[in-house]
Amino acid sequence: MLLKRITLDNYGLYNGTVSFDLYPREKYGKLRPVVLFGGNNGAGKTTLFDAFRVVLYGKSALGDRVTEAEYKSFLKNRIHRSPQGLLQPQSASISLEFEHTSLGEKNTYIATRQWMPGNGKGVIERLSITKNGTQLRGVNPDYWQGFVEEIIPERLSSLFFFDGEKIKSIADDIHGNAALAESVKTLLGLDIVERLSSDLSIYKSRETLKNASKDLQQDISKAEVKISELEQQITITREELATNRTEQDGIRAEIAALELRLKREGHIFSQQRDALLDEKIKLAQQIESIRRAVREECEGLYPFSFCPTITAELKEQLVEEQKSRKGTILKDELVSMRQTILDTLASSQSELTSTPLFESIKNAFNNRIIEVAPEPNIEELFGFSDTATSQILHWIELANNQSRPKVAELSDKQEELTRRLQRVEQDLLRAPEEAAIQPLIEAVGSYNQRLGMVLQEQKKKEEELRSLEYRLTLEQRKLKRALEESDSKADEKRRILLANRIQEAMKDYADRLTTAKIAQLRTTVADRFNALSRKGDLIRNIDIDPVTYAVTLADRYGNVLPKEDLSAGEKQMYAVAMLWGLSITSGRSLPIIIDTPLGRLDSEHRGKLIHSYFPCAAEQVIILSTDTEIDKEWYAELSPNVSHSYHLRYNADENRTQVSNEYFWRG
Amino acid sequence: MEELTIQRIPFTKDADNKLRSLKARTGITPNILCRIGFCMSLELPTEPNDVSEAEKGREINRFTLFGEYESCFLAMLAIWKKKKGSTCSLDELLIRHMNRGATSIAQSIHLFK
């Protein structure tokens, strides 16, 4: 990884936008790794140093035990405040551009952390990242943290970004191995192994607790018993339903048969029976009244119509007799009238008797008398009076013209009524009395009732079946869950076993890794120390206890060299060697940023650092120094390795850092 | 004119039975049946047989038999006698026609359903 540029915007003492090119430049065919920042105390070196960590790690840059509020307050205080500016900056940001090679692909990233005061004490922080000039959208801070962790793990950053204080704390750590132990563990990633191991312990205890809380076996066998019971009940219920259906079919067949029989028995006629009976009575009455009428006719003149020939003759006879009787009377009348008239005429005017008139009167009378005289052969049979005669004639007339047609009509009517009566009587014969079919109707009724009961029973059974099936599904689900759980329990047991084995394996791994790394570290540190040490071959060997991380130094003769026997400078050299060794052992190609490193070193040690350490520590070494640390002399010594440098100067009037592209002085 | 002297007209057992059965079937009383039968018998051209030798049945009163129409019935009988030139007395003819009539009407029962 190479840092290309850091840009500060109203960050701390830096007013406005200040950008530092960090890319090591090539000069005279040689890549110069050192980028030098010069500045006296309070000029903004440490602010700059912090900026690297803040942009990369955010809150973690301040340490493990920093609260969100403290971090926010830190950020708020880092927004530049201009003493005379009317417009105070409303936000601050740090932007770091770097190059990172991953899987053979070189990418340029720009990470920008910007923040502004929010409501009250709050601060709104925003992180944005571009990759090869493209903004990565919706970057999750966690993602960024994971990404940065991969490049420079925060816990390792102290090996690469350190200051004099760090060196001093390692140097002063005479007995204790705490700092070293932490560094080594971090370096090797063993802290992760330990954390994983303890996580596994927690996991194990949780799993064990879960296992203990339930007796799954009991659940399973209970569910199985329930299921088999339910299945049995369902089978029984299904059989009952089948029986029920058979019964329904049987009853329906019975009802159908009965209804057929009812039809045959004339159930329909039976329903009409009363009407038929009424009609029969009515018809009988009508017929009876006709008969009475006929009887009346018979008692009257009707009999005479049975002898039309005789009556005709009788009628003729009677008419003749009547006529004869009338003729006789009229003849007698005329005879007596002729006598009277002729006598009268003869006696009064006798001369008239010989006149034609007299003769014609006489002839007229005589003719008329002959005319009206009845036939002489008429035999008077009965000697009926005129009244009696006309009575009989009237009877005969009535008998033929009235009575006979009337009887014929009555007879027709009677015939028709009789036919109707016959039909009704036939229907009535077919129509059984209610009593005859009552048992059948009752039987149908009772069958229908039974059918209703059976249907209700069926409904009940079906309901029951549904409920049983539902319960069965529930139990089956329960069983399935229990079985799955049981499986997973088995799994869990296996997992616990695995966890144990993993823990063992990790312990083994940690041990072996530690041993291997420490072996590497030992030689590297000894090597580096000797390269830095003024006394050359002072330390032959460094022994680091893999368990306690106690460091034992051995001199060239193999004797133990107590650490406290080293001079203060030597201790610092030892510390730098240790850091250097660790960073080499980490196997990461990362830039090194060192803040005020040379504080307490004598000139000889400084020379060692400037000659042997700074140019070789990494591909990119950023040194923040005061003018007393890297002074003119040392600057000249270092300059062949210096790519470029900056000078930070505090301007008290403007309360800001001014930057120039030169070190304190030009080399 | 020949007068009728008989007051009760005798019927043979056979005619009597027929009248009874007819009465039962038609509800018409024997005297009325006899009137019809008498008329039917008068219409036949043949002279009715003598019934005096036959087994005796009931007798019916002359007035019961003819009611108010006696004159007409007797006139018809007289016409019949004159027409046929019968030598029998009116009484005899009446008895014979009545008996034959009772039998005739039994054969024409369809008229009195």
Tab-separated table of C-alpha atoms in Angstrom, chain A residues 52-400:
chain	number	residue	atom	x	y	z
A	52	PHE	CA	-4.156	9.464	9.142
A	53	ARG	CA	-5.595	7.335	11.881
A	54	VAL	CA	-8.878	9.214	12.070
A	55	VAL	CA	-9.615	8.971	8.369
A	56	LEU	CA	-8.808	5.294	8.341
A	57	TYR	CA	-10.249	4.069	11.612
A	58	GLY	CA	-12.773	6.643	12.703
A	59	LYS	CA	-13.687	6.139	16.295
A	60	SER	CA	-11.242	3.262	16.806
A	61	ALA	CA	-8.386	5.660	16.081
A	62	LEU	CA	-8.824	7.100	19.553
A	63	GLY	CA	-8.494	3.769	21.300
A	64	ASP	CA	-10.662	0.929	22.455
A	65	ARG	CA	-12.445	2.581	25.323
A	66	VAL	CA	-13.675	5.719	23.623
A	67	THR	CA	-17.390	6.396	23.719
A	68	GLU	CA	-19.363	7.675	20.792
A	69	ALA	CA	-19.882	10.995	22.581
A	70	GLU	CA	-16.184	11.399	23.229
A	71	TYR	CA	-15.450	10.663	19.609
A	72	LYS	CA	-18.072	13.146	18.447
A	73	SER	CA	-16.695	15.753	20.790
A	74	PHE	CA	-13.195	15.023	19.454
A	75	LEU	CA	-14.423	15.538	15.903
A	76	LYS	CA	-16.224	18.735	16.836
A	77	ASN	CA	-13.091	20.149	18.385
A	78	ARG	CA	-11.133	19.313	15.263
A	79	ILE	CA	-13.196	21.654	13.114
A	80	HIS	CA	-10.982	24.625	12.431
A	81	ARG	CA	-11.808	27.863	14.183
A	82	SER	CA	-10.631	31.028	12.632
A	83	PRO	CA	-10.016	33.869	15.141
A	84	GLN	CA	-10.950	36.689	12.853
A	85	GLY	CA	-12.959	35.001	10.176
A	86	LEU	CA	-16.541	36.116	10.191
A	87	LEU	CA	-17.631	32.939	8.550
A	88	GLN	CA	-16.612	29.988	10.586
A	89	PRO	CA	-16.210	26.736	8.693
A	90	GLN	CA	-19.258	24.580	9.090
A	91	SER	CA	-17.621	21.299	8.392
A	92	ALA	CA	-14.284	19.563	8.360
A	93	SER	CA	-12.987	16.665	6.370
A	94	ILE	CA	-9.969	14.468	5.874
A	95	SER	CA	-9.415	12.791	2.592
A	96	LEU	CA	-6.783	10.115	2.056
A	97	GLU	CA	-5.861	8.834	-1.335
A	98	PHE	CA	-3.955	5.607	-1.462
A	99	GLU	CA	-2.990	2.845	-3.769
A	100	HIS	CA	-3.584	-0.691	-2.822
A	101	THR	CA	-2.680	-3.811	-4.690
A	102	SER	CA	-4.936	-6.698	-4.125
A	103	LEU	CA	-4.858	-9.951	-6.070
A	104	GLY	CA	-2.416	-8.407	-8.507
A	105	GLU	CA	-4.739	-5.517	-9.291
A	106	LYS	CA	-3.662	-2.024	-8.386
A	107	ASN	CA	-6.537	0.224	-7.312
A	108	THR	CA	-6.613	3.785	-6.165
A	109	TYR	CA	-8.931	4.632	-3.338
A	110	ILE	CA	-9.909	7.959	-1.907
A	111	ALA	CA	-11.441	7.792	1.538
A	112	THR	CA	-13.096	10.954	2.737
A	113	ARG	CA	-14.411	11.443	6.197
A	114	GLN	CA	-16.423	14.596	6.551
A	115	TRP	CA	-18.279	15.858	9.551
A	116	MET	CA	-20.303	18.845	10.640
A	117	PRO	CA	-21.955	19.875	13.853
A	118	GLY	CA	-25.428	18.511	14.168
A	119	ASN	CA	-28.150	19.431	16.614
A	120	GLY	CA	-26.832	20.202	20.070
A	121	LYS	CA	-23.732	18.270	20.884
A	122	GLY	CA	-24.129	15.901	17.972
A	123	VAL	CA	-21.936	15.629	14.963
A	124	ILE	CA	-23.022	14.326	11.626
A	125	GLU	CA	-20.278	12.217	10.151
A	126	ARG	CA	-20.174	11.059	6.581
A	127	LEU	CA	-17.796	8.643	5.004
A	128	SER	CA	-17.392	8.310	1.281
A	129	ILE	CA	-15.033	6.233	-0.737
A	130	THR	CA	-14.140	6.316	-4.368
A	131	LYS	CA	-12.443	3.493	-6.105
A	132	ASN	CA	-10.506	4.414	-9.248
A	133	GLY	CA	-12.450	7.637	-9.379
A	134	THR	CA	-15.837	6.005	-9.006
A	135	GLN	CA	-17.872	6.762	-5.957
A	136	LEU	CA	-18.772	3.626	-4.052
A	137	ARG	CA	-22.400	4.219	-3.307
A	138	GLY	CA	-24.064	3.430	-0.033
A	139	VAL	CA	-20.826	2.526	1.653
A	140	ASN	CA	-21.507	0.966	4.953
A	141	PRO	CA	-19.020	2.130	7.603
A	142	ASP	CA	-18.729	-1.483	8.656
A	143	TYR	CA	-17.743	-2.447	5.155
A	144	TRP	CA	-15.107	0.254	5.096
A	145	GLN	CA	-13.814	-0.824	8.473
A	146	GLY	CA	-13.537	-4.390	7.250
A	147	PHE	CA	-11.734	-3.214	4.134
A	148	VAL	CA	-9.279	-1.066	6.083
A	149	GLU	CA	-8.795	-3.842	8.591
A	150	GLU	CA	-7.674	-6.055	5.773
A	151	ILE	CA	-5.103	-3.584	4.566
A	152	ILE	CA	-3.858	-2.222	7.853
A	153	PRO	CA	-5.430	-3.898	10.825
A	154	GLU	CA	-6.054	-1.254	13.397
A	155	ARG	CA	-4.361	-3.320	16.041
A	156	LEU	CA	-1.264	-3.475	13.828
A	157	SER	CA	-1.290	0.207	12.996
A	158	SER	CA	0.782	0.995	16.056
A	159	LEU	CA	3.595	-0.977	14.476
A	160	PHE	CA	3.508	1.268	11.437
A	161	PHE	CA	2.173	4.543	12.740
A	162	PHE	CA	4.070	5.283	15.880
A	163	ASP	CA	5.697	8.097	17.722
A	164	GLY	CA	8.450	8.601	20.232
A	165	GLU	CA	6.100	7.774	23.015
A	166	LYS	CA	5.545	4.305	21.642
A	167	ILE	CA	9.247	3.725	21.320
A	168	LYS	CA	9.729	4.981	24.817
A	169	SER	CA	7.043	2.737	26.262
A	170	ILE	CA	8.631	-0.332	24.656
A	171	ALA	CA	12.049	0.814	25.729
A	172	ASP	CA	10.967	1.483	29.286
A	173	ASP	CA	9.179	-1.804	29.565
A	174	ILE	CA	11.997	-3.471	31.377
A	175	HIS	CA	10.376	-6.301	33.204
A	176	GLY	CA	6.937	-6.323	31.831
A	177	ASN	CA	6.277	-8.010	28.625
A	178	ALA	CA	2.793	-6.575	28.283
A	179	ALA	CA	3.456	-4.267	25.350
A	180	LEU	CA	5.482	-6.877	23.553
A	181	ALA	CA	3.055	-9.648	24.259
A	182	GLU	CA	0.239	-7.543	22.914
A	183	SER	CA	2.178	-6.612	19.855
A	184	VAL	CA	3.223	-10.160	19.139
A	185	LYS	CA	-0.223	-11.508	19.653
A	186	THR	CA	-1.695	-8.812	17.463
A	187	LEU	CA	0.926	-9.363	14.893
A	188	LEU	CA	0.265	-13.034	14.681
A	189	GLY	CA	-3.449	-12.625	14.797
A	190	LEU	CA	-3.437	-14.656	17.928
A	191	ASP	CA	-5.795	-12.257	19.637
A	192	ILE	CA	-8.378	-13.384	17.115
A	193	VAL	CA	-7.593	-16.982	17.951
A	194	GLU	CA	-8.096	-16.247	21.607
A	195	ARG	CA	-11.296	-14.388	20.996
A	196	LEU	CA	-12.545	-17.215	18.800
A	197	SER	CA	-11.646	-19.698	21.479
A	198	SER	CA	-13.558	-17.787	24.124
A	199	ASP	CA	-16.485	-17.346	21.739
A	200	LEU	CA	-16.469	-21.084	21.253
A	201	SER	CA	-16.628	-21.556	24.996
A	202	ILE	CA	-19.660	-19.292	25.154
A	203	TYR	CA	-21.187	-21.164	22.244
A	204	LYS	CA	-20.532	-24.481	23.960
A	205	SER	CA	-22.128	-23.417	27.204
A	206	ARG	CA	-25.176	-22.053	25.354
A	207	GLU	CA	-25.627	-25.250	23.397
A	208	THR	CA	-25.280	-27.310	26.538
A	209	LEU	CA	-27.893	-25.155	28.232
A	210	LYS	CA	-30.270	-25.601	25.305
A	211	ASN	CA	-29.784	-29.342	25.387
A	212	ALA	CA	-30.517	-29.514	29.065
A	213	SER	CA	-33.739	-27.494	28.872
A	214	LYS	CA	-35.816	-30.058	27.029
A	215	ASP	CA	-36.364	-33.745	27.042
A	216	LEU	CA	-36.810	-34.137	23.329
A	217	GLN	CA	-36.986	-37.897	23.375
A	218	GLN	CA	-40.035	-37.707	25.580
A	219	ASP	CA	-41.650	-35.168	23.268
A	220	ILE	CA	-41.019	-37.373	20.275
A	221	SER	CA	-42.414	-40.536	21.813
A	222	LYS	CA	-45.427	-38.594	23.126
A	223	ALA	CA	-46.107	-37.155	19.700
A	224	GLU	CA	-45.710	-40.578	18.120
A	225	VAL	CA	-48.212	-42.131	20.515
A	226	LYS	CA	-50.634	-39.274	19.866
A	227	ILE	CA	-50.258	-39.653	16.136
A	228	SER	CA	-50.890	-43.377	16.157
A	229	GLU	CA	-53.938	-42.818	18.377
A	230	LEU	CA	-55.246	-40.144	16.094
A	231	GLU	CA	-54.636	-42.245	13.018
A	232	GLN	CA	-56.549	-45.096	14.597
A	233	GLN	CA	-59.410	-42.757	15.461
A	234	ILE	CA	-59.422	-41.414	11.944
A	235	THR	CA	-59.594	-44.923	10.494
A	236	ILE	CA	-62.507	-45.759	12.797
A	237	THR	CA	-64.285	-42.535	11.931
A	238	ARG	CA	-63.780	-43.163	8.217
A	239	GLU	CA	-65.230	-46.668	8.594
A	240	GLU	CA	-68.157	-45.231	10.507
A	241	LEU	CA	-68.714	-42.741	7.746
A	242	ALA	CA	-68.664	-45.509	5.144
A	243	THR	CA	-71.201	-47.475	7.187
A	244	ASN	CA	-73.252	-44.336	7.492
A	245	ARG	CA	-73.265	-43.880	3.742
A	246	THR	CA	-74.303	-47.493	3.187
A	247	GLU	CA	-77.113	-46.972	5.655
A	248	GLN	CA	-78.181	-43.834	3.802
A	249	ASP	CA	-78.263	-45.739	0.528
A	250	GLY	CA	-80.322	-48.491	2.153
A	251	ILE	CA	-82.825	-46.052	3.603
A	252	ARG	CA	-83.098	-44.176	0.343
A	253	ALA	CA	-83.765	-47.440	-1.495
A	254	GLU	CA	-86.467	-48.335	1.056
A	255	ILE	CA	-88.090	-44.951	0.636
A	256	ALA	CA	-88.018	-45.245	-3.141
A	257	ALA	CA	-89.586	-48.707	-2.964
A	258	LEU	CA	-92.290	-47.477	-0.609
A	259	GLU	CA	-93.078	-44.510	-2.776
A	260	LEU	CA	-93.366	-46.767	-5.787
A	261	ARG	CA	-95.744	-48.966	-3.871
A	262	LEU	CA	-97.765	-45.957	-2.796
A	263	LYS	CA	-98.062	-44.929	-6.396
A	264	ARG	CA	-99.247	-48.393	-7.304
A	265	GLU	CA	-101.716	-48.331	-4.470
A	266	GLY	CA	-103.144	-45.169	-5.893
A	267	HIS	CA	-101.859	-42.807	-3.358
A	268	ILE	CA	-102.634	-39.987	-5.747
A	269	PHE	CA	-106.265	-41.144	-6.103
A	270	SER	CA	-106.448	-41.524	-2.412
A	271	GLN	CA	-105.628	-37.876	-2.074
A	272	GLN	CA	-108.547	-37.128	-4.442
A	273	ARG	CA	-110.808	-39.582	-2.762
A	274	ASP	CA	-112.853	-37.077	-0.862
A	275	ALA	CA	-113.390	-35.021	-3.992
A	276	LEU	CA	-114.402	-38.144	-5.867
A	277	LEU	CA	-116.789	-39.099	-3.138
A	278	ASP	CA	-118.332	-35.649	-3.251
A	279	GLU	CA	-118.680	-35.879	-7.002
A	280	LYS	CA	-120.152	-39.333	-6.744
A	281	ILE	CA	-122.780	-38.117	-4.353
A	282	LYS	CA	-123.514	-35.128	-6.515
A	283	LEU	CA	-123.786	-37.271	-9.620
A	284	ALA	CA	-125.979	-39.764	-7.842
A	285	GLN	CA	-128.208	-36.950	-6.724
A	286	GLN	CA	-128.385	-35.538	-10.228
A	287	ILE	CA	-129.156	-38.963	-11.642
A	288	GLU	CA	-131.799	-39.509	-9.004
A	289	SER	CA	-133.456	-36.218	-9.828
A	290	ILE	CA	-133.453	-37.152	-13.512
A	291	ARG	CA	-134.974	-40.468	-12.662
A	292	ARG	CA	-137.589	-38.727	-10.652
A	293	ALA	CA	-138.337	-36.470	-13.578
A	294	VAL	CA	-138.562	-39.493	-15.861
A	295	ARG	CA	-140.817	-41.203	-13.366
A	296	GLU	CA	-142.999	-38.120	-13.313
A	297	GLU	CA	-143.189	-38.174	-17.069
A	298	CYS	CA	-144.014	-41.854	-16.946
A	299	GLU	CA	-146.750	-41.163	-14.470
A	300	GLY	CA	-148.010	-38.458	-16.838
A	301	LEU	CA	-148.483	-38.511	-20.546
A	302	TYR	CA	-145.275	-40.259	-21.582
A	303	PRO	CA	-146.853	-43.728	-21.912
A	304	PHE	CA	-149.115	-42.497	-24.763
A	305	SER	CA	-146.036	-41.794	-26.864
A	306	PHE	CA	-145.366	-45.519	-27.047
A	307	CYS	CA	-148.251	-46.140	-29.422
A	308	PRO	CA	-148.078	-43.516	-32.116
A	309	THR	CA	-150.151	-45.513	-34.590
A	310	ILE	CA	-153.067	-46.013	-32.235
A	311	THR	CA	-153.000	-42.458	-31.011
A	312	ALA	CA	-152.963	-41.201	-34.589
A	313	GLU	CA	-155.982	-43.327	-35.344
A	314	LEU	CA	-157.646	-42.276	-32.178
A	315	LYS	CA	-157.022	-38.704	-33.033
A	316	GLU	CA	-158.502	-39.159	-36.510
A	317	GLN	CA	-161.522	-40.917	-35.096
A	318	LEU	CA	-162.067	-38.255	-32.541
A	319	VAL	CA	-161.732	-35.446	-35.093
A	320	GLU	CA	-164.135	-37.197	-37.429
A	321	GLU	CA	-166.634	-37.757	-34.691
A	322	GLN	CA	-166.390	-34.127	-33.640
A	323	LYS	CA	-166.779	-32.979	-37.174
A	324	SER	CA	-169.700	-35.342	-37.683
A	325	ARG	CA	-171.302	-34.050	-34.536
A	326	LYS	CA	-170.889	-30.430	-35.633
A	327	GLY	CA	-172.154	-31.205	-39.174
A	328	THR	CA	-175.266	-32.817	-37.840
A	329	ILE	CA	-176.002	-29.829	-35.671
A	330	LEU	CA	-175.335	-27.390	-38.516
A	331	LYS	CA	-177.491	-29.488	-40.933
A	332	ASP	CA	-180.313	-29.558	-38.460
A	333	GLU	CA	-179.893	-25.823	-37.960
A	334	LEU	CA	-179.913	-25.159	-41.692
A	335	VAL	CA	-182.890	-27.475	-42.280
A	336	SER	CA	-184.869	-25.714	-39.638
A	337	MET	CA	-183.777	-22.290	-40.935
A	338	ARG	CA	-184.787	-23.272	-44.559
A	339	GLN	CA	-188.124	-24.473	-43.302
A	340	THR	CA	-188.763	-21.317	-41.396
A	341	ILE	CA	-187.663	-18.978	-44.241
A	342	LEU	CA	-189.485	-20.848	-47.025
A	343	ASP	CA	-192.651	-21.221	-44.911
A	344	THR	CA	-192.598	-17.542	-44.059
A	345	LEU	CA	-192.087	-16.517	-47.673
A	346	ALA	CA	-194.825	-18.926	-48.950
A	347	SER	CA	-197.380	-17.757	-46.460
A	348	SER	CA	-196.875	-14.013	-46.922
A	349	GLN	CA	-196.283	-13.674	-50.623
A	350	SER	CA	-197.281	-16.965	-52.306
A	351	GLU	CA	-196.439	-15.496	-55.674
A	352	LEU	CA	-192.789	-15.583	-54.646
A	353	THR	CA	-192.668	-19.426	-54.478
A	354	SER	CA	-192.629	-19.668	-58.192
A	355	THR	CA	-189.945	-17.004	-58.702
A	356	PRO	CA	-186.296	-17.821	-59.425
A	357	LEU	CA	-185.236	-16.025	-56.268
A	358	PHE	CA	-187.254	-18.361	-54.113
A	359	GLU	CA	-185.821	-21.301	-55.980
A	360	SER	CA	-182.237	-20.014	-55.617
A	361	ILE	CA	-182.663	-19.466	-51.838
A	362	LYS	CA	-184.043	-22.978	-51.517
A	363	ASN	CA	-181.119	-24.360	-53.563
A	364	ALA	CA	-178.579	-22.413	-51.572
A	365	PHE	CA	-179.896	-23.893	-48.301
A	366	ASN	CA	-180.080	-27.359	-49.840
A	367	ASN	CA	-176.482	-27.162	-51.141
A	368	ARG	CA	-175.221	-25.925	-47.843
A	369	ILE	CA	-177.093	-28.591	-45.961
A	370	ILE	CA	-175.571	-31.283	-48.184
A	371	GLU	CA	-172.152	-29.671	-47.672
A	372	VAL	CA	-172.210	-29.605	-43.911
A	373	ALA	CA	-173.908	-32.976	-43.446
A	374	PRO	CA	-171.392	-35.522	-41.939
A	375	GLU	CA	-170.319	-38.641	-43.744
A	376	PRO	CA	-173.060	-41.152	-43.245
A	377	ASN	CA	-170.559	-43.988	-42.599
A	378	ILE	CA	-168.995	-42.381	-39.528
A	379	GLU	CA	-169.481	-44.619	-36.592
A	380	GLU	CA	-169.778	-42.897	-33.295
A	381	LEU	CA	-167.423	-44.978	-31.153
A	382	PHE	CA	-167.154	-43.045	-27.909
A	383	GLY	CA	-169.751	-40.356	-27.783
A	384	PHE	CA	-167.246	-38.088	-26.015
A	385	SER	CA	-168.231	-34.614	-25.242
A	386	ASP	CA	-166.264	-31.877	-27.030
A	387	THR	CA	-164.432	-31.121	-23.806
A	388	ALA	CA	-163.456	-34.747	-23.315
A	389	THR	CA	-162.426	-34.998	-26.925
A	390	SER	CA	-160.206	-31.943	-26.869
A	391	GLN	CA	-158.796	-33.123	-23.534
A	392	ILE	CA	-157.702	-36.399	-25.072
A	393	LEU	CA	-156.418	-34.708	-28.196
A	394	HIS	CA	-154.427	-32.341	-26.048
A	395	TRP	CA	-152.926	-35.247	-24.075
A	396	ILE	CA	-151.902	-37.025	-27.226
A	397	GLU	CA	-150.396	-33.816	-28.559
A	398	LEU	CA	-148.428	-33.216	-25.369
A	399	ALA	CA	-147.299	-36.826	-25.114
A	400	ASN	CA	-145.740	-36.767	-28.560
